[in-house]
Amino acid sequence: MLEARGLVKRFPSRHVTALDGVSFRLEKGKTLGIVGESGSGKSTLAKIALGLLRPDAGEVFFEGEPVFALGGGALKRFRRRVQAVFQEPFLSLNPRMKVGEILKEPFEIHGLAGGDREGIARLLRAVELDPGFASRYPRELSGGECQRVAISRALSLDPAVIVCDEAVSALDALVQVQILNLLLKLQEERQVSYLFISHALKVVRHMSDDVLVLKDGLTCESGPREAVFASPKHPYTRTLLRAAGF
Ligand code: ADP
Ligand code: MG
């Protein structure tokens, strides 16, 4: 679904190479976990994968098409098919809009049917919220409920890929598990692919089919989850695993 080849991103003002030749492949219905310490380049990778930030070198391909060459209708389709869920559930929702309006907006932006009352109720039920949530404001929701709304919005236009950047990192442990399991259930139902980014190894292990370990913008290790967790090849991966209590 989504492939990156040789991504390089420098921030010259800060003398930082945030990404230094990172490549990955994300298959349909699968999860690629990206794990690394703070500052390793994860969010930079997320922004590039979403087409929001241009790399200095390398390219992202969506369904085989180079993303940074897309324009017009093809770019609009990419924006519809590749969605994001970010860390701060409350900050990612417009505080002046009711949940129902928040969920209706993508349909309006893209000129698509489905944003009616019944469509919104279906979207809320998909993330295990009562349709009555449509009339609430974000400030009237818990962190977990906010994140369910953000996931619902990301799902609304039938995405192929959802980029989750620290999507549960701001939530309590118990709520984290609920949201992770919801994401897994939705993936099973809809065959959506996740680029699942987190600093937390346990979370990445729970979610991923394949794992890529980032360190200072470099791919330190990548492969099937079991291979990375059971027999890490790189000393840095072993250090990370030990630090996380594996
Ligand atoms: P992570 O998400 O893994 O914590 P980031 O991708 O946010 O890492 O950051 C990687 C590196 O790039 C860090 O050193 C960060 O300070 C730097 N960086 C990220 N975005 C910018 C920016 N817009 N301008 C300058 N430096 C940035
Ligand atoms: Mg980040």
PDB file of C-alpha atoms and ligand atoms in Angstrom:
ATOM      1  CA  MET A   1       0.000   0.000   0.000  1.00  0.00           C
ATOM      2  CA  LEU A   2       2.699   2.383   1.085  1.00  0.00           C
ATOM      3  CA  GLU A   3       6.389   2.191   0.389  1.00  0.00           C
ATOM      4  CA  ALA A   4       9.279   4.487   1.209  1.00  0.00           C
ATOM      5  CA  ARG A   5      12.658   4.374  -0.473  1.00  0.00           C
ATOM      6  CA  GLY A   6      15.773   6.066   0.809  1.00  0.00           C
ATOM      7  CA  LEU A   7      14.126   8.883   2.752  1.00  0.00           C
ATOM      8  CA  VAL A   8      16.487  11.633   3.842  1.00  0.00           C
ATOM      9  CA  LYS A   9      15.413  14.714   5.772  1.00  0.00           C
ATOM     10  CA  ARG A  10      17.778  17.320   7.151  1.00  0.00           C
ATOM     11  CA  PHE A  11      17.009  20.318   9.323  1.00  0.00           C
ATOM     12  CA  PRO A  12      20.051  22.474   8.510  1.00  0.00           C
ATOM     13  CA  SER A  13      19.081  25.218  10.960  1.00  0.00           C
ATOM     14  CA  ARG A  14      19.582  22.740  13.777  1.00  0.00           C
ATOM     15  CA  HIS A  15      22.345  20.682  12.107  1.00  0.00           C
ATOM     16  CA  VAL A  16      20.133  17.632  12.377  1.00  0.00           C
ATOM     17  CA  THR A  17      19.672  14.774   9.936  1.00  0.00           C
ATOM     18  CA  ALA A  18      16.279  13.561  11.116  1.00  0.00           C
ATOM     19  CA  LEU A  19      16.141  10.732   8.564  1.00  0.00           C
ATOM     20  CA  ASP A  20      19.141   9.263   6.829  1.00  0.00           C
ATOM     21  CA  GLY A  21      18.099   6.771   4.151  1.00  0.00           C
ATOM     22  CA  VAL A  22      15.028   5.068   5.601  1.00  0.00           C
ATOM     23  CA  SER A  23      13.041   2.599   3.501  1.00  0.00           C
ATOM     24  CA  PHE A  24       9.989   0.502   4.335  1.00  0.00           C
ATOM     25  CA  ARG A  25       7.093  -1.413   2.818  1.00  0.00           C
ATOM     26  CA  LEU A  26       3.617  -1.558   4.303  1.00  0.00           C
ATOM     27  CA  GLU A  27       1.321  -4.282   2.931  1.00  0.00           C
ATOM     28  CA  LYS A  28      -2.463  -4.262   2.724  1.00  0.00           C
ATOM     29  CA  GLY A  29      -4.150  -5.098   6.012  1.00  0.00           C
ATOM     30  CA  LYS A  30      -0.837  -5.253   7.890  1.00  0.00           C
ATOM     31  CA  THR A  31       0.870  -3.156  10.529  1.00  0.00           C
ATOM     32  CA  LEU A  32       4.399  -1.880  10.306  1.00  0.00           C
ATOM     33  CA  GLY A  33       5.604  -0.720  13.700  1.00  0.00           C
ATOM     34  CA  ILE A  34       8.198   2.061  13.834  1.00  0.00           C
ATOM     35  CA  VAL A  35       9.943   2.238  17.177  1.00  0.00           C
ATOM     36  CA  GLY A  36      12.728   4.429  18.476  1.00  0.00           C
ATOM     37  CA  GLU A  37      13.675   6.845  21.210  1.00  0.00           C
ATOM     38  CA  SER A  38      12.493  10.415  21.311  1.00  0.00           C
ATOM     39  CA  GLY A  39      14.275  12.361  18.568  1.00  0.00           C
ATOM     40  CA  SER A  40      15.008   9.302  16.434  1.00  0.00           C
ATOM     41  CA  GLY A  41      12.993  10.695  13.511  1.00  0.00           C
ATOM     42  CA  LYS A  42       9.627   8.949  13.960  1.00  0.00           C
ATOM     43  CA  SER A  43       7.365  11.979  13.585  1.00  0.00           C
ATOM     44  CA  THR A  44       9.435  13.243  10.658  1.00  0.00           C
ATOM     45  CA  LEU A  45       8.828   9.871   9.021  1.00  0.00           C
ATOM     46  CA  ALA A  46       5.098  10.134   9.802  1.00  0.00           C
ATOM     47  CA  LYS A  47       4.834  13.577   8.206  1.00  0.00           C
ATOM     48  CA  ILE A  48       6.672  12.444   5.083  1.00  0.00           C
ATOM     49  CA  ALA A  49       4.538   9.287   4.815  1.00  0.00           C
ATOM     50  CA  LEU A  50       1.448  11.508   4.995  1.00  0.00           C
ATOM     51  CA  GLY A  51       2.790  13.718   2.225  1.00  0.00           C
ATOM     52  CA  LEU A  52       2.896  16.705   4.602  1.00  0.00           C
ATOM     53  CA  LEU A  53       6.668  17.155   4.554  1.00  0.00           C
ATOM     54  CA  ARG A  54       8.927  16.810   1.513  1.00  0.00           C
ATOM     55  CA  PRO A  55      12.064  14.687   1.958  1.00  0.00           C
ATOM     56  CA  ASP A  56      15.428  15.992   0.727  1.00  0.00           C
ATOM     57  CA  ALA A  57      15.936  12.668  -1.010  1.00  0.00           C
ATOM     58  CA  GLY A  58      13.948   9.502  -1.514  1.00  0.00           C
ATOM     59  CA  GLU A  59      10.310   8.990  -2.353  1.00  0.00           C
ATOM     60  CA  VAL A  60       7.081   7.634  -0.900  1.00  0.00           C
ATOM     61  CA  PHE A  61       4.841   5.480  -3.079  1.00  0.00           C
ATOM     62  CA  PHE A  62       1.155   4.925  -2.476  1.00  0.00           C
ATOM     63  CA  GLU A  63      -0.240   2.011  -4.466  1.00  0.00           C
ATOM     64  CA  GLY A  64       2.881   2.327  -6.598  1.00  0.00           C
ATOM     65  CA  GLU A  65       2.492   6.049  -7.388  1.00  0.00           C
ATOM     66  CA  PRO A  66       5.107   8.574  -6.192  1.00  0.00           C
ATOM     67  CA  VAL A  67       3.296  10.677  -3.604  1.00  0.00           C
ATOM     68  CA  PHE A  68       5.262  13.891  -4.027  1.00  0.00           C
ATOM     69  CA  ALA A  69       4.441  13.938  -7.738  1.00  0.00           C
ATOM     70  CA  LEU A  70       0.683  13.707  -7.121  1.00  0.00           C
ATOM     71  CA  GLY A  71      -1.560  16.667  -7.878  1.00  0.00           C
ATOM     72  CA  GLY A  72      -5.194  17.525  -8.413  1.00  0.00           C
ATOM     73  CA  GLY A  73      -7.629  14.647  -8.077  1.00  0.00           C
ATOM     74  CA  ALA A  74      -4.902  12.071  -7.432  1.00  0.00           C
ATOM     75  CA  LEU A  75      -3.581  14.105  -4.493  1.00  0.00           C
ATOM     76  CA  LYS A  76      -7.077  14.531  -3.116  1.00  0.00           C
ATOM     77  CA  ARG A  77      -7.580  10.775  -3.358  1.00  0.00           C
ATOM     78  CA  PHE A  78      -4.290  10.199  -1.519  1.00  0.00           C
ATOM     79  CA  ARG A  79      -5.433  12.584   1.244  1.00  0.00           C
ATOM     80  CA  ARG A  80      -8.654  10.610   1.531  1.00  0.00           C
ATOM     81  CA  ARG A  81      -7.048   7.162   1.483  1.00  0.00           C
ATOM     82  CA  VAL A  82      -4.113   7.872   3.824  1.00  0.00           C
ATOM     83  CA  GLN A  83      -5.257   9.178   7.185  1.00  0.00           C
ATOM     84  CA  ALA A  84      -3.612   9.990  10.508  1.00  0.00           C
ATOM     85  CA  VAL A  85      -4.191   9.651  14.235  1.00  0.00           C
ATOM     86  CA  PHE A  86      -1.893  11.718  16.426  1.00  0.00           C
ATOM     87  CA  GLN A  87      -0.812  11.702  20.040  1.00  0.00           C
ATOM     88  CA  GLU A  88      -2.954  14.361  21.660  1.00  0.00           C
ATOM     89  CA  PRO A  89      -6.560  13.303  21.230  1.00  0.00           C
ATOM     90  CA  PHE A  90      -8.011  16.525  22.581  1.00  0.00           C
ATOM     91  CA  LEU A  91      -5.761  18.831  20.548  1.00  0.00           C
ATOM     92  CA  SER A  92      -6.513  16.972  17.334  1.00  0.00           C
ATOM     93  CA  LEU A  93     -10.245  17.767  17.559  1.00  0.00           C
ATOM     94  CA  ASN A  94     -11.657  21.230  16.881  1.00  0.00           C
ATOM     95  CA  PRO A  95     -12.952  22.363  20.308  1.00  0.00           C
ATOM     96  CA  ARG A  96     -15.672  24.534  18.753  1.00  0.00           C
ATOM     97  CA  MET A  97     -17.264  21.678  16.843  1.00  0.00           C
ATOM     98  CA  LYS A  98     -19.563  18.988  18.166  1.00  0.00           C
ATOM     99  CA  VAL A  99     -18.496  15.407  17.554  1.00  0.00           C
ATOM    100  CA  GLY A 100     -21.180  15.018  14.910  1.00  0.00           C
ATOM    101  CA  GLU A 101     -19.810  18.035  13.016  1.00  0.00           C
ATOM    102  CA  ILE A 102     -16.241  16.784  13.379  1.00  0.00           C
ATOM    103  CA  LEU A 103     -17.245  13.489  11.806  1.00  0.00           C
ATOM    104  CA  LYS A 104     -19.318  15.133   9.101  1.00  0.00           C
ATOM    105  CA  GLU A 105     -16.544  17.475   7.953  1.00  0.00           C
ATOM    106  CA  PRO A 106     -14.469  14.982   5.903  1.00  0.00           C
ATOM    107  CA  PHE A 107     -17.543  14.080   3.834  1.00  0.00           C
ATOM    108  CA  GLU A 108     -18.125  17.763   3.123  1.00  0.00           C
ATOM    109  CA  ILE A 109     -14.474  18.456   2.251  1.00  0.00           C
ATOM    110  CA  HIS A 110     -14.439  15.577  -0.206  1.00  0.00           C
ATOM    111  CA  GLY A 111     -17.985  16.106  -1.480  1.00  0.00           C
ATOM    112  CA  LEU A 112     -19.036  12.581  -0.544  1.00  0.00           C
ATOM    113  CA  ALA A 113     -22.291  11.144   0.742  1.00  0.00           C
ATOM    114  CA  GLY A 114     -22.319   9.392   4.115  1.00  0.00           C
ATOM    115  CA  GLY A 115     -22.164  12.326   6.528  1.00  0.00           C
ATOM    116  CA  ASP A 116     -25.859  12.116   7.376  1.00  0.00           C
ATOM    117  CA  ARG A 117     -27.235  11.234  10.812  1.00  0.00           C
ATOM    118  CA  GLU A 118     -27.232   7.513  10.164  1.00  0.00           C
ATOM    119  CA  GLY A 119     -23.704   7.613   8.699  1.00  0.00           C
ATOM    120  CA  ILE A 120     -22.402   9.451  11.758  1.00  0.00           C
ATOM    121  CA  ALA A 121     -24.177   7.013  14.090  1.00  0.00           C
ATOM    122  CA  ARG A 122     -22.544   4.122  12.230  1.00  0.00           C
ATOM    123  CA  LEU A 123     -19.109   5.749  12.553  1.00  0.00           C
ATOM    124  CA  LEU A 124     -19.585   6.216  16.291  1.00  0.00           C
ATOM    125  CA  ARG A 125     -20.744   2.626  16.768  1.00  0.00           C
ATOM    126  CA  ALA A 126     -17.694   1.412  14.826  1.00  0.00           C
ATOM    127  CA  VAL A 127     -15.481   2.860  17.577  1.00  0.00           C
ATOM    128  CA  GLU A 128     -17.831   1.606  20.293  1.00  0.00           C
ATOM    129  CA  LEU A 129     -19.348   4.978  21.161  1.00  0.00           C
ATOM    130  CA  ASP A 130     -23.051   5.615  21.588  1.00  0.00           C
ATOM    131  CA  PRO A 131     -24.513   7.677  18.705  1.00  0.00           C
ATOM    132  CA  GLY A 132     -25.564  10.218  21.370  1.00  0.00           C
ATOM    133  CA  PHE A 133     -21.907  11.368  21.458  1.00  0.00           C
ATOM    134  CA  ALA A 134     -22.625  13.265  18.219  1.00  0.00           C
ATOM    135  CA  SER A 135     -24.081  16.166  20.217  1.00  0.00           C
ATOM    136  CA  ARG A 136     -21.131  16.504  22.619  1.00  0.00           C
ATOM    137  CA  TYR A 137     -18.131  18.819  22.442  1.00  0.00           C
ATOM    138  CA  PRO A 138     -14.573  17.430  22.722  1.00  0.00           C
ATOM    139  CA  ARG A 139     -14.163  19.010  26.196  1.00  0.00           C
ATOM    140  CA  GLU A 140     -17.039  16.795  27.337  1.00  0.00           C
ATOM    141  CA  LEU A 141     -15.105  13.630  26.447  1.00  0.00           C
ATOM    142  CA  SER A 142     -12.392  11.623  28.207  1.00  0.00           C
ATOM    143  CA  GLY A 143      -9.010  11.176  26.525  1.00  0.00           C
ATOM    144  CA  GLY A 144      -9.963   7.700  25.370  1.00  0.00           C
ATOM    145  CA  GLU A 145     -13.308   8.909  23.995  1.00  0.00           C
ATOM    146  CA  CYS A 146     -11.540  11.753  22.157  1.00  0.00           C
ATOM    147  CA  GLN A 147      -9.160   9.274  20.598  1.00  0.00           C
ATOM    148  CA  ARG A 148     -12.097   7.076  19.544  1.00  0.00           C
ATOM    149  CA  VAL A 149     -13.585  10.106  17.782  1.00  0.00           C
ATOM    150  CA  ALA A 150     -10.235  10.820  16.094  1.00  0.00           C
ATOM    151  CA  ILE A 151     -10.068   7.189  14.935  1.00  0.00           C
ATOM    152  CA  SER A 152     -13.649   7.369  13.737  1.00  0.00           C
ATOM    153  CA  ARG A 153     -12.847  10.484  11.715  1.00  0.00           C
ATOM    154  CA  ALA A 154      -9.772   8.805  10.243  1.00  0.00           C
ATOM    155  CA  LEU A 155     -11.923   5.823   9.261  1.00  0.00           C
ATOM    156  CA  SER A 156     -14.782   7.804   7.821  1.00  0.00           C
ATOM    157  CA  LEU A 157     -13.660   7.933   4.202  1.00  0.00           C
ATOM    158  CA  ASP A 158     -12.598   4.291   3.939  1.00  0.00           C
ATOM    159  CA  PRO A 159      -8.821   4.749   4.219  1.00  0.00           C
ATOM    160  CA  ALA A 160      -6.281   2.235   2.960  1.00  0.00           C
ATOM    161  CA  VAL A 161      -3.638   3.388   5.448  1.00  0.00           C
ATOM    162  CA  ILE A 162      -3.746   5.069   8.844  1.00  0.00           C
ATOM    163  CA  VAL A 163      -0.538   6.607  10.168  1.00  0.00           C
ATOM    164  CA  CYS A 164      -0.706   6.432  13.972  1.00  0.00           C
ATOM    165  CA  ASP A 165       1.967   8.642  15.569  1.00  0.00           C
ATOM    166  CA  GLU A 166       2.108   7.906  19.313  1.00  0.00           C
ATOM    167  CA  ALA A 167      -1.651   7.378  19.120  1.00  0.00           C
ATOM    168  CA  VAL A 168      -1.967   5.939  22.624  1.00  0.00           C
ATOM    169  CA  SER A 169       1.035   7.553  24.318  1.00  0.00           C
ATOM    170  CA  ALA A 170      -1.029  10.202  26.109  1.00  0.00           C
ATOM    171  CA  LEU A 171      -3.548   7.706  27.518  1.00  0.00           C
ATOM    172  CA  ASP A 172      -3.696   5.681  30.761  1.00  0.00           C
ATOM    173  CA  ALA A 173      -2.453   2.106  30.549  1.00  0.00           C
ATOM    174  CA  LEU A 174      -5.922   0.564  30.661  1.00  0.00           C
ATOM    175  CA  VAL A 175      -7.317   2.931  28.038  1.00  0.00           C
ATOM    176  CA  GLN A 176      -4.248   2.263  25.873  1.00  0.00           C
ATOM    177  CA  VAL A 177      -5.092  -1.426  25.738  1.00  0.00           C
ATOM    178  CA  GLN A 178      -8.723  -0.680  24.856  1.00  0.00           C
ATOM    179  CA  ILE A 179      -7.724   1.627  22.009  1.00  0.00           C
ATOM    180  CA  LEU A 180      -5.069  -0.773  20.698  1.00  0.00           C
ATOM    181  CA  ASN A 181      -7.565  -3.631  20.665  1.00  0.00           C
ATOM    182  CA  LEU A 182     -10.112  -1.424  18.937  1.00  0.00           C
ATOM    183  CA  LEU A 183      -7.523  -0.630  16.237  1.00  0.00           C
ATOM    184  CA  LEU A 184      -6.821  -4.344  15.806  1.00  0.00           C
ATOM    185  CA  LYS A 185     -10.538  -5.135  15.509  1.00  0.00           C
ATOM    186  CA  LEU A 186     -11.038  -2.380  12.943  1.00  0.00           C
ATOM    187  CA  GLN A 187      -8.081  -3.681  10.947  1.00  0.00           C
ATOM    188  CA  GLU A 188      -9.534  -7.168  10.911  1.00  0.00           C
ATOM    189  CA  GLU A 189     -12.915  -5.861   9.735  1.00  0.00           C
ATOM    190  CA  ARG A 190     -11.617  -3.424   7.132  1.00  0.00           C
ATOM    191  CA  GLN A 191      -8.184  -4.641   6.036  1.00  0.00           C
ATOM    192  CA  VAL A 192      -6.750  -1.195   6.714  1.00  0.00           C
ATOM    193  CA  SER A 193      -2.949  -0.922   6.988  1.00  0.00           C
ATOM    194  CA  TYR A 194      -1.299   0.848   9.911  1.00  0.00           C
ATOM    195  CA  LEU A 195       2.003   2.655  10.013  1.00  0.00           C
ATOM    196  CA  PHE A 196       2.149   2.409  13.760  1.00  0.00           C
ATOM    197  CA  ILE A 197       4.690   4.703  15.374  1.00  0.00           C
ATOM    198  CA  SER A 198       5.568   4.615  19.054  1.00  0.00           C
ATOM    199  CA  HIS A 199       8.471   4.972  21.433  1.00  0.00           C
ATOM    200  CA  ALA A 200       6.941   2.120  23.483  1.00  0.00           C
ATOM    201  CA  LEU A 201       8.206  -1.339  22.561  1.00  0.00           C
ATOM    202  CA  LYS A 202       5.377  -3.183  24.309  1.00  0.00           C
ATOM    203  CA  VAL A 203       2.787  -1.262  22.330  1.00  0.00           C
ATOM    204  CA  VAL A 204       4.636  -1.853  19.062  1.00  0.00           C
ATOM    205  CA  ARG A 205       4.931  -5.558  19.797  1.00  0.00           C
ATOM    206  CA  HIS A 206       1.193  -5.787  20.528  1.00  0.00           C
ATOM    207  CA  MET A 207       0.278  -4.179  17.219  1.00  0.00           C
ATOM    208  CA  SER A 208       2.833  -5.003  14.554  1.00  0.00           C
ATOM    209  CA  ASP A 209       3.402  -7.611  11.897  1.00  0.00           C
ATOM    210  CA  ASP A 210       6.746  -6.077  10.995  1.00  0.00           C
ATOM    211  CA  VAL A 211       8.951  -3.760  13.006  1.00  0.00           C
ATOM    212  CA  LEU A 212      11.513  -1.129  12.061  1.00  0.00           C
ATOM    213  CA  VAL A 213      13.838   0.214  14.751  1.00  0.00           C
ATOM    214  CA  LEU A 214      14.994   3.802  14.185  1.00  0.00           C
ATOM    215  CA  LYS A 215      18.046   5.319  15.819  1.00  0.00           C
ATOM    216  CA  ASP A 216      19.203   8.841  14.989  1.00  0.00           C
ATOM    217  CA  GLY A 217      17.390   8.713  11.660  1.00  0.00           C
ATOM    218  CA  LEU A 218      18.933   5.404  10.644  1.00  0.00           C
ATOM    219  CA  THR A 219      17.259   2.018  10.328  1.00  0.00           C
ATOM    220  CA  CYS A 220      18.996  -0.006  12.946  1.00  0.00           C
ATOM    221  CA  GLU A 221      16.964  -3.149  12.454  1.00  0.00           C
ATOM    222  CA  SER A 222      13.855  -4.261  10.590  1.00  0.00           C
ATOM    223  CA  GLY A 223      11.971  -7.485  10.036  1.00  0.00           C
ATOM    224  CA  PRO A 224       9.061  -9.600  11.203  1.00  0.00           C
ATOM    225  CA  ARG A 225       7.993  -8.829  14.771  1.00  0.00           C
ATOM    226  CA  GLU A 226       9.065 -12.186  16.172  1.00  0.00           C
ATOM    227  CA  ALA A 227      12.520 -11.965  14.640  1.00  0.00           C
ATOM    228  CA  VAL A 228      13.101  -8.479  16.013  1.00  0.00           C
ATOM    229  CA  PHE A 229      11.802  -9.241  19.496  1.00  0.00           C
ATOM    230  CA  ALA A 230      13.061 -12.819  19.918  1.00  0.00           C
ATOM    231  CA  SER A 231      16.444 -12.570  18.215  1.00  0.00           C
ATOM    232  CA  PRO A 232      17.467  -8.954  17.683  1.00  0.00           C
ATOM    233  CA  LYS A 233      20.584  -8.644  15.566  1.00  0.00           C
ATOM    234  CA  HIS A 234      21.669  -5.143  16.426  1.00  0.00           C
ATOM    235  CA  PRO A 235      23.180  -4.311  19.840  1.00  0.00           C
ATOM    236  CA  TYR A 236      21.060  -1.145  20.012  1.00  0.00           C
ATOM    237  CA  THR A 237      17.855  -3.194  19.642  1.00  0.00           C
ATOM    238  CA  ARG A 238      19.029  -5.446  22.449  1.00  0.00           C
ATOM    239  CA  THR A 239      19.711  -2.387  24.628  1.00  0.00           C
ATOM    240  CA  LEU A 240      16.247  -0.993  23.878  1.00  0.00           C
ATOM    241  CA  LEU A 241      14.585  -4.318  24.666  1.00  0.00           C
ATOM    242  CA  ARG A 242      16.486  -4.692  27.916  1.00  0.00           C
ATOM    243  CA  ALA A 243      15.624  -1.142  28.967  1.00  0.00           C
ATOM    244  CA  ALA A 244      11.936  -1.899  28.336  1.00  0.00           C
ATOM    245  CA  GLY A 245      12.097  -5.030  30.477  1.00  0.00           C
ATOM    246  CA  PHE A 246      12.064  -7.654  27.721  1.00  0.00           C
TER     247      PHE A 246
HETATM  248  P1  ADP B   1      10.625  11.616  17.214  1.00  0.00           P
HETATM  249  O1  ADP B   1       9.228  11.731  16.701  1.00  0.00           O
HETATM  250  O2  ADP B   1      11.215  10.250  17.050  1.00  0.00           O
HETATM  251  O3  ADP B   1      10.753  12.087  18.628  1.00  0.00           O
HETATM  252  P2  ADP B   1      11.226  13.780  15.347  1.00  0.00           P
HETATM  253  O4  ADP B   1      11.016  13.250  13.981  1.00  0.00           O
HETATM  254  O5  ADP B   1      10.167  14.636  15.930  1.00  0.00           O
HETATM  255  O6  ADP B   1      11.571  12.560  16.322  1.00  0.00           O
HETATM  256  O7  ADP B   1      12.581  14.598  15.379  1.00  0.00           O
HETATM  257  C1  ADP B   1      13.794  14.085  14.839  1.00  0.00           C
HETATM  258  C2  ADP B   1      14.873  15.149  14.917  1.00  0.00           C
HETATM  259  O8  ADP B   1      14.580  16.191  14.006  1.00  0.00           O
HETATM  260  C3  ADP B   1      15.007  15.801  16.275  1.00  0.00           C
HETATM  261  O9  ADP B   1      16.354  16.104  16.499  1.00  0.00           O
HETATM  262  C4  ADP B   1      14.173  17.064  16.144  1.00  0.00           C
HETATM  263  O10 ADP B   1      14.621  18.057  17.018  1.00  0.00           O
HETATM  264  C5  ADP B   1      14.432  17.429  14.697  1.00  0.00           C
HETATM  265  N1  ADP B   1      13.295  18.144  14.089  1.00  0.00           N
HETATM  266  C6  ADP B   1      12.064  17.643  13.874  1.00  0.00           C
HETATM  267  N2  ADP B   1      11.279  18.550  13.257  1.00  0.00           N
HETATM  268  C7  ADP B   1      12.031  19.672  13.081  1.00  0.00           C
HETATM  269  C8  ADP B   1      11.805  20.960  12.510  1.00  0.00           C
HETATM  270  N3  ADP B   1      10.631  21.261  11.966  1.00  0.00           N
HETATM  271  N4  ADP B   1      12.815  21.849  12.503  1.00  0.00           N
HETATM  272  C9  ADP B   1      14.015  21.519  13.025  1.00  0.00           C
HETATM  273  N5  ADP B   1      14.304  20.334  13.574  1.00  0.00           N
HETATM  274  C10 ADP B   1      13.331  19.404  13.615  1.00  0.00           C
HETATM  275 MG    MG B   2       7.389  12.055  17.648  1.00  0.00          MG
END
